[in-house]
Amino acid sequence: WLGVYCIIQRDTNLFFTGGFPYIEISTSVSILISLFITKFAPAEEADLSLTVSVPIAFIGFIIAATWIDTIADQLVSLLTLLGVICRIPGSIMGLTVLAWGNSMGDLSANMTMAKKGLANMAITACFAGPVFNILIGLGLGFTKLNTTTGQDSTEVEMSPSISVGFLFLLLNCILVLLGGLVWNSGHIPKGYGYIALTLYGFYVFISIWLQFSSYNDDENE
């Protein structure tokens, strides 16, 4: 898969047809290692050693990340085509369909953890995921953009929908701090869920209205 990923996403051939057989050698070594692990792995009731389990988990993370990168790239292309066909602005597609599709995995995982009583893990993941996407995603994205274009900086325009998003995000964080820490001594009340859903509904409605307003103004001009 890594060889196919490099061809699709990086235009780099790591197979023997590209010169040196990196993929063939690494695949052979991986098969031998997997056979040894299968042969000498402990029974189900015993734990696998960290020196073995950590590299396996890290390789699994890399494979999952490359799959997500490839699927996300194709999804963006598909949504762009759908927006062009249906004459829907790209900002609206990103605000609704793309945002919902990108968050479905996190939503299902967080809901599963919350239903199993792992509330702290679920709410931590809710905040840690966006922080990772903003800091690492934007950091790597702008680094690659500036490296490719040879520029030292990139101009970014603050659209009204982004400003509204920051406002609602700040309001939500304040509600979590006040409702969970100040008023209820570390316990988030049940009513917070309904408040959060209401806030998101208002955010989507206001953002779509702003986007369509600016889109119509651009067309009139």
PDB file of C-alpha atoms in Angstrom:
ATOM      1  CA  TRP A   1       0.000   0.000   0.000  1.00  0.00           C
ATOM      2  CA  LEU A   2       2.803   2.457   0.786  1.00  0.00           C
ATOM      3  CA  GLY A   3       4.179   1.959  -2.715  1.00  0.00           C
ATOM      4  CA  VAL A   4       0.778   2.647  -4.274  1.00  0.00           C
ATOM      5  CA  TYR A   5       0.315   5.651  -1.969  1.00  0.00           C
ATOM      6  CA  CYS A   6       3.630   7.173  -3.053  1.00  0.00           C
ATOM      7  CA  ILE A   7       2.659   6.766  -6.703  1.00  0.00           C
ATOM      8  CA  ILE A   8      -0.818   8.278  -6.255  1.00  0.00           C
ATOM      9  CA  GLN A   9      -0.034  11.109  -3.853  1.00  0.00           C
ATOM     10  CA  ARG A  10       3.705  11.812  -4.264  1.00  0.00           C
ATOM     11  CA  ASP A  11       4.435  10.818  -7.886  1.00  0.00           C
ATOM     12  CA  THR A  12       7.255   8.615  -6.596  1.00  0.00           C
ATOM     13  CA  ASN A  13       7.794   5.035  -7.788  1.00  0.00           C
ATOM     14  CA  LEU A  14       9.357   2.894  -5.050  1.00  0.00           C
ATOM     15  CA  PHE A  15       8.870  -0.395  -6.891  1.00  0.00           C
ATOM     16  CA  PHE A  16      11.596  -2.101  -8.911  1.00  0.00           C
ATOM     17  CA  THR A  17      10.266  -0.413 -12.067  1.00  0.00           C
ATOM     18  CA  GLY A  18      11.262   2.936 -10.591  1.00  0.00           C
ATOM     19  CA  GLY A  19      14.887   1.939 -10.122  1.00  0.00           C
ATOM     20  CA  PHE A  20      15.636   0.396  -6.724  1.00  0.00           C
ATOM     21  CA  PRO A  21      13.151  -2.186  -5.302  1.00  0.00           C
ATOM     22  CA  TYR A  22      12.425  -0.457  -1.991  1.00  0.00           C
ATOM     23  CA  ILE A  23       8.918  -1.893  -1.684  1.00  0.00           C
ATOM     24  CA  GLU A  24       9.896  -5.448  -2.590  1.00  0.00           C
ATOM     25  CA  ILE A  25      12.703  -5.501  -0.017  1.00  0.00           C
ATOM     26  CA  SER A  26      10.613  -3.920   2.751  1.00  0.00           C
ATOM     27  CA  THR A  27       7.708  -6.291   1.990  1.00  0.00           C
ATOM     28  CA  SER A  28       9.974  -9.333   2.241  1.00  0.00           C
ATOM     29  CA  VAL A  29      11.393  -8.131   5.552  1.00  0.00           C
ATOM     30  CA  SER A  30       7.897  -7.370   6.850  1.00  0.00           C
ATOM     31  CA  ILE A  31       6.682 -10.868   5.960  1.00  0.00           C
ATOM     32  CA  LEU A  32       9.595 -12.464   7.813  1.00  0.00           C
ATOM     33  CA  ILE A  33       9.003 -10.276  10.877  1.00  0.00           C
ATOM     34  CA  SER A  34       5.273 -11.035  10.863  1.00  0.00           C
ATOM     35  CA  LEU A  35       5.984 -14.786  10.667  1.00  0.00           C
ATOM     36  CA  PHE A  36       8.298 -14.535  13.679  1.00  0.00           C
ATOM     37  CA  ILE A  37       5.712 -12.539  15.627  1.00  0.00           C
ATOM     38  CA  THR A  38       2.972 -15.031  14.770  1.00  0.00           C
ATOM     39  CA  LYS A  39       5.199 -17.950  15.790  1.00  0.00           C
ATOM     40  CA  PHE A  40       6.577 -16.575  19.060  1.00  0.00           C
ATOM     41  CA  ALA A  41       3.793 -14.213  20.162  1.00  0.00           C
ATOM     42  CA  PRO A  42       2.427 -14.907  23.666  1.00  0.00           C
ATOM     43  CA  ALA A  43      -0.972 -16.447  24.292  1.00  0.00           C
ATOM     44  CA  GLU A  44      -4.131 -14.341  24.319  1.00  0.00           C
ATOM     45  CA  GLU A  45      -4.105 -13.916  28.091  1.00  0.00           C
ATOM     46  CA  ALA A  46      -0.543 -12.554  28.071  1.00  0.00           C
ATOM     47  CA  ASP A  47       0.476  -9.054  27.011  1.00  0.00           C
ATOM     48  CA  LEU A  48       2.757  -8.446  24.068  1.00  0.00           C
ATOM     49  CA  SER A  49       6.064  -6.793  24.909  1.00  0.00           C
ATOM     50  CA  LEU A  50       6.214  -3.027  24.431  1.00  0.00           C
ATOM     51  CA  THR A  51       9.331  -3.357  22.280  1.00  0.00           C
ATOM     52  CA  VAL A  52       7.195  -5.282  19.789  1.00  0.00           C
ATOM     53  CA  SER A  53       3.735  -3.760  20.243  1.00  0.00           C
ATOM     54  CA  VAL A  54       4.837  -0.104  19.969  1.00  0.00           C
ATOM     55  CA  PRO A  55       6.478  -0.464  16.499  1.00  0.00           C
ATOM     56  CA  ILE A  56       3.454  -2.453  15.281  1.00  0.00           C
ATOM     57  CA  ALA A  57       1.084   0.250  16.531  1.00  0.00           C
ATOM     58  CA  PHE A  58       3.254   2.959  14.945  1.00  0.00           C
ATOM     59  CA  ILE A  59       3.246   1.188  11.575  1.00  0.00           C
ATOM     60  CA  GLY A  60      -0.525   0.778  11.835  1.00  0.00           C
ATOM     61  CA  PHE A  61      -0.840   4.503  12.533  1.00  0.00           C
ATOM     62  CA  ILE A  62       1.220   5.353   9.432  1.00  0.00           C
ATOM     63  CA  ILE A  63      -0.870   3.039   7.245  1.00  0.00           C
ATOM     64  CA  ALA A  64      -4.110   4.506   8.608  1.00  0.00           C
ATOM     65  CA  ALA A  65      -2.838   8.078   8.086  1.00  0.00           C
ATOM     66  CA  THR A  66      -1.912   7.370   4.450  1.00  0.00           C
ATOM     67  CA  TRP A  67      -5.336   5.836   3.795  1.00  0.00           C
ATOM     68  CA  ILE A  68      -7.042   8.849   5.359  1.00  0.00           C
ATOM     69  CA  ASP A  69      -4.876  11.221   3.311  1.00  0.00           C
ATOM     70  CA  THR A  70      -5.715   9.428   0.050  1.00  0.00           C
ATOM     71  CA  ILE A  71      -9.444   9.146   0.764  1.00  0.00           C
ATOM     72  CA  ALA A  72      -9.627  12.771   1.919  1.00  0.00           C
ATOM     73  CA  ASP A  73      -7.914  13.958  -1.263  1.00  0.00           C
ATOM     74  CA  GLN A  74     -10.347  12.042  -3.455  1.00  0.00           C
ATOM     75  CA  LEU A  75     -13.269  13.216  -1.327  1.00  0.00           C
ATOM     76  CA  VAL A  76     -12.294  16.850  -1.773  1.00  0.00           C
ATOM     77  CA  SER A  77     -12.067  16.365  -5.538  1.00  0.00           C
ATOM     78  CA  LEU A  78     -15.479  14.670  -5.584  1.00  0.00           C
ATOM     79  CA  LEU A  79     -17.096  17.392  -3.487  1.00  0.00           C
ATOM     80  CA  THR A  80     -15.544  20.085  -5.675  1.00  0.00           C
ATOM     81  CA  LEU A  81     -17.028  18.423  -8.751  1.00  0.00           C
ATOM     82  CA  LEU A  82     -20.400  18.068  -7.003  1.00  0.00           C
ATOM     83  CA  GLY A  83     -20.342  21.739  -6.022  1.00  0.00           C
ATOM     84  CA  VAL A  84     -19.564  22.802  -9.589  1.00  0.00           C
ATOM     85  CA  ILE A  85     -22.369  20.646 -10.991  1.00  0.00           C
ATOM     86  CA  CYS A  86     -24.945  21.812  -8.438  1.00  0.00           C
ATOM     87  CA  ARG A  87     -23.631  25.414  -8.423  1.00  0.00           C
ATOM     88  CA  ILE A  88     -22.978  25.282  -4.682  1.00  0.00           C
ATOM     89  CA  PRO A  89     -20.155  27.530  -3.382  1.00  0.00           C
ATOM     90  CA  GLY A  90     -17.114  25.645  -2.140  1.00  0.00           C
ATOM     91  CA  SER A  91     -17.338  27.330   1.239  1.00  0.00           C
ATOM     92  CA  ILE A  92     -20.847  25.901   1.759  1.00  0.00           C
ATOM     93  CA  MET A  93     -19.660  22.423   0.803  1.00  0.00           C
ATOM     94  CA  GLY A  94     -16.791  22.670   3.246  1.00  0.00           C
ATOM     95  CA  LEU A  95     -19.044  24.017   5.978  1.00  0.00           C
ATOM     96  CA  THR A  96     -21.597  21.213   5.704  1.00  0.00           C
ATOM     97  CA  VAL A  97     -20.886  18.008   3.772  1.00  0.00           C
ATOM     98  CA  LEU A  98     -17.104  17.980   4.064  1.00  0.00           C
ATOM     99  CA  ALA A  99     -17.142  18.970   7.735  1.00  0.00           C
ATOM    100  CA  TRP A 100     -19.733  16.308   8.601  1.00  0.00           C
ATOM    101  CA  GLY A 101     -17.953  13.588   6.646  1.00  0.00           C
ATOM    102  CA  ASN A 102     -14.608  14.518   8.168  1.00  0.00           C
ATOM    103  CA  SER A 103     -16.034  14.341  11.684  1.00  0.00           C
ATOM    104  CA  MET A 104     -18.090  11.140  11.474  1.00  0.00           C
ATOM    105  CA  GLY A 105     -15.221   8.927  12.617  1.00  0.00           C
ATOM    106  CA  ASP A 106     -14.500  11.103  15.654  1.00  0.00           C
ATOM    107  CA  LEU A 107     -18.217  11.416  16.416  1.00  0.00           C
ATOM    108  CA  SER A 108     -18.818   7.663  16.472  1.00  0.00           C
ATOM    109  CA  ALA A 109     -15.678   6.993  18.530  1.00  0.00           C
ATOM    110  CA  ASN A 110     -16.462   9.706  21.089  1.00  0.00           C
ATOM    111  CA  MET A 111     -20.091   8.587  21.427  1.00  0.00           C
ATOM    112  CA  THR A 112     -18.982   4.998  21.957  1.00  0.00           C
ATOM    113  CA  MET A 113     -16.558   6.026  24.701  1.00  0.00           C
ATOM    114  CA  ALA A 114     -19.191   8.208  26.370  1.00  0.00           C
ATOM    115  CA  LYS A 115     -21.767   5.387  26.349  1.00  0.00           C
ATOM    116  CA  LYS A 116     -19.223   3.075  28.016  1.00  0.00           C
ATOM    117  CA  GLY A 117     -18.725   5.556  30.846  1.00  0.00           C
ATOM    118  CA  LEU A 118     -15.393   6.952  29.622  1.00  0.00           C
ATOM    119  CA  ALA A 119     -16.601  10.540  29.788  1.00  0.00           C
ATOM    120  CA  ASN A 120     -13.197  12.080  30.482  1.00  0.00           C
ATOM    121  CA  MET A 121     -11.621  10.274  27.533  1.00  0.00           C
ATOM    122  CA  ALA A 122     -14.501  11.265  25.241  1.00  0.00           C
ATOM    123  CA  ILE A 123     -14.474  14.970  26.084  1.00  0.00           C
ATOM    124  CA  THR A 124     -10.664  15.061  25.934  1.00  0.00           C
ATOM    125  CA  ALA A 125     -10.779  13.558  22.444  1.00  0.00           C
ATOM    126  CA  CYS A 126     -13.397  16.137  21.417  1.00  0.00           C
ATOM    127  CA  PHE A 127     -10.935  18.951  22.133  1.00  0.00           C
ATOM    128  CA  ALA A 128      -7.690  17.144  21.285  1.00  0.00           C
ATOM    129  CA  GLY A 129      -8.831  16.242  17.752  1.00  0.00           C
ATOM    130  CA  PRO A 130      -9.489  19.824  16.569  1.00  0.00           C
ATOM    131  CA  VAL A 131      -6.313  21.042  18.287  1.00  0.00           C
ATOM    132  CA  PHE A 132      -4.301  18.415  16.390  1.00  0.00           C
ATOM    133  CA  ASN A 133      -6.005  19.289  13.092  1.00  0.00           C
ATOM    134  CA  ILE A 134      -5.465  23.022  13.543  1.00  0.00           C
ATOM    135  CA  LEU A 135      -1.869  22.953  14.769  1.00  0.00           C
ATOM    136  CA  ILE A 136      -0.470  19.990  12.844  1.00  0.00           C
ATOM    137  CA  GLY A 137      -2.759  20.145   9.803  1.00  0.00           C
ATOM    138  CA  LEU A 138      -2.385  23.854   9.193  1.00  0.00           C
ATOM    139  CA  GLY A 139       1.273  23.818  10.201  1.00  0.00           C
ATOM    140  CA  LEU A 140       2.255  21.067   7.777  1.00  0.00           C
ATOM    141  CA  GLY A 141      -0.080  22.400   5.083  1.00  0.00           C
ATOM    142  CA  PHE A 142       1.308  25.933   5.111  1.00  0.00           C
ATOM    143  CA  THR A 143       4.867  24.625   5.402  1.00  0.00           C
ATOM    144  CA  LYS A 144       4.407  22.525   2.285  1.00  0.00           C
ATOM    145  CA  LEU A 145       2.670  25.410   0.471  1.00  0.00           C
ATOM    146  CA  ASN A 146       5.427  27.895   1.264  1.00  0.00           C
ATOM    147  CA  THR A 147       8.094  25.345   0.341  1.00  0.00           C
ATOM    148  CA  THR A 148       6.429  24.591  -2.993  1.00  0.00           C
ATOM    149  CA  THR A 149       5.790  28.228  -3.927  1.00  0.00           C
ATOM    150  CA  GLY A 150       9.069  29.515  -2.485  1.00  0.00           C
ATOM    151  CA  GLN A 151       7.294  32.214  -0.482  1.00  0.00           C
ATOM    152  CA  ASP A 152       8.056  33.229   3.084  1.00  0.00           C
ATOM    153  CA  SER A 153       4.425  33.968   3.949  1.00  0.00           C
ATOM    154  CA  THR A 154       0.911  33.311   2.697  1.00  0.00           C
ATOM    155  CA  GLU A 155      -1.942  35.782   2.712  1.00  0.00           C
ATOM    156  CA  VAL A 156      -5.043  34.488   4.501  1.00  0.00           C
ATOM    157  CA  GLU A 157      -8.444  36.156   4.369  1.00  0.00           C
ATOM    158  CA  MET A 158     -10.703  35.914   7.424  1.00  0.00           C
ATOM    159  CA  SER A 159     -14.142  35.125   6.027  1.00  0.00           C
ATOM    160  CA  PRO A 160     -17.305  35.970   8.007  1.00  0.00           C
ATOM    161  CA  SER A 161     -18.130  32.288   8.546  1.00  0.00           C
ATOM    162  CA  ILE A 162     -14.726  31.661  10.136  1.00  0.00           C
ATOM    163  CA  SER A 163     -15.216  34.641  12.437  1.00  0.00           C
ATOM    164  CA  VAL A 164     -18.634  33.296  13.434  1.00  0.00           C
ATOM    165  CA  GLY A 165     -17.099  29.875  14.014  1.00  0.00           C
ATOM    166  CA  PHE A 166     -14.484  31.331  16.358  1.00  0.00           C
ATOM    167  CA  LEU A 167     -17.207  33.192  18.232  1.00  0.00           C
ATOM    168  CA  PHE A 168     -19.372  30.107  18.759  1.00  0.00           C
ATOM    169  CA  LEU A 169     -16.314  28.007  19.657  1.00  0.00           C
ATOM    170  CA  LEU A 170     -15.303  30.542  22.284  1.00  0.00           C
ATOM    171  CA  LEU A 171     -18.859  30.598  23.641  1.00  0.00           C
ATOM    172  CA  ASN A 172     -18.910  26.808  23.854  1.00  0.00           C
ATOM    173  CA  CYS A 173     -15.580  26.694  25.711  1.00  0.00           C
ATOM    174  CA  ILE A 174     -16.843  29.296  28.180  1.00  0.00           C
ATOM    175  CA  LEU A 175     -19.983  27.219  28.784  1.00  0.00           C
ATOM    176  CA  VAL A 176     -17.904  24.089  29.404  1.00  0.00           C
ATOM    177  CA  LEU A 177     -15.649  25.909  31.881  1.00  0.00           C
ATOM    178  CA  LEU A 178     -18.494  27.629  33.714  1.00  0.00           C
ATOM    179  CA  GLY A 179     -20.953  24.741  33.650  1.00  0.00           C
ATOM    180  CA  GLY A 180     -18.437  21.995  34.349  1.00  0.00           C
ATOM    181  CA  LEU A 181     -15.862  23.575  36.641  1.00  0.00           C
ATOM    182  CA  VAL A 182     -17.369  26.633  38.304  1.00  0.00           C
ATOM    183  CA  TRP A 183     -21.032  25.757  38.829  1.00  0.00           C
ATOM    184  CA  ASN A 184     -20.990  21.939  39.095  1.00  0.00           C
ATOM    185  CA  SER A 185     -17.560  21.120  40.575  1.00  0.00           C
ATOM    186  CA  GLY A 186     -16.201  19.163  37.627  1.00  0.00           C
ATOM    187  CA  HIS A 187     -19.492  17.645  36.424  1.00  0.00           C
ATOM    188  CA  ILE A 188     -21.020  18.742  33.136  1.00  0.00           C
ATOM    189  CA  PRO A 189     -24.841  18.905  33.440  1.00  0.00           C
ATOM    190  CA  LYS A 190     -27.126  16.990  31.098  1.00  0.00           C
ATOM    191  CA  GLY A 191     -28.626  20.168  29.693  1.00  0.00           C
ATOM    192  CA  TYR A 192     -25.269  21.173  28.223  1.00  0.00           C
ATOM    193  CA  GLY A 193     -25.737  18.677  25.392  1.00  0.00           C
ATOM    194  CA  TYR A 194     -28.944  20.377  24.240  1.00  0.00           C
ATOM    195  CA  ILE A 195     -27.278  23.776  24.523  1.00  0.00           C
ATOM    196  CA  ALA A 196     -24.324  22.614  22.431  1.00  0.00           C
ATOM    197  CA  LEU A 197     -26.616  21.213  19.724  1.00  0.00           C
ATOM    198  CA  THR A 198     -28.561  24.473  19.667  1.00  0.00           C
ATOM    199  CA  LEU A 199     -25.367  26.490  19.337  1.00  0.00           C
ATOM    200  CA  TYR A 200     -24.204  24.345  16.431  1.00  0.00           C
ATOM    201  CA  GLY A 201     -27.569  24.753  14.702  1.00  0.00           C
ATOM    202  CA  PHE A 202     -27.333  28.529  15.021  1.00  0.00           C
ATOM    203  CA  TYR A 203     -23.723  28.455  13.816  1.00  0.00           C
ATOM    204  CA  VAL A 204     -24.556  26.474  10.667  1.00  0.00           C
ATOM    205  CA  PHE A 205     -27.593  28.649   9.902  1.00  0.00           C
ATOM    206  CA  ILE A 206     -25.740  31.954  10.355  1.00  0.00           C
ATOM    207  CA  SER A 207     -22.669  30.750   8.432  1.00  0.00           C
ATOM    208  CA  ILE A 208     -24.721  29.508   5.476  1.00  0.00           C
ATOM    209  CA  TRP A 209     -26.694  32.750   5.418  1.00  0.00           C
ATOM    210  CA  LEU A 210     -23.480  34.795   5.422  1.00  0.00           C
ATOM    211  CA  GLN A 211     -21.915  32.652   2.703  1.00  0.00           C
ATOM    212  CA  PHE A 212     -24.941  32.882   0.419  1.00  0.00           C
ATOM    213  CA  SER A 213     -25.194  36.625   1.056  1.00  0.00           C
ATOM    214  CA  SER A 214     -21.587  37.216   0.039  1.00  0.00           C
ATOM    215  CA  TYR A 215     -21.980  34.800  -2.914  1.00  0.00           C
ATOM    216  CA  ASN A 216     -25.007  36.680  -4.209  1.00  0.00           C
ATOM    217  CA  ASP A 217     -23.225  40.027  -3.772  1.00  0.00           C
ATOM    218  CA  ASP A 218     -20.269  38.752  -5.825  1.00  0.00           C
ATOM    219  CA  GLU A 219     -22.609  37.561  -8.599  1.00  0.00           C
ATOM    220  CA  ASN A 220     -24.425  40.928  -8.674  1.00  0.00           C
ATOM    221  CA  GLU A 221     -21.137  42.743  -9.015  1.00  0.00           C
TER     222      GLU A 221
END
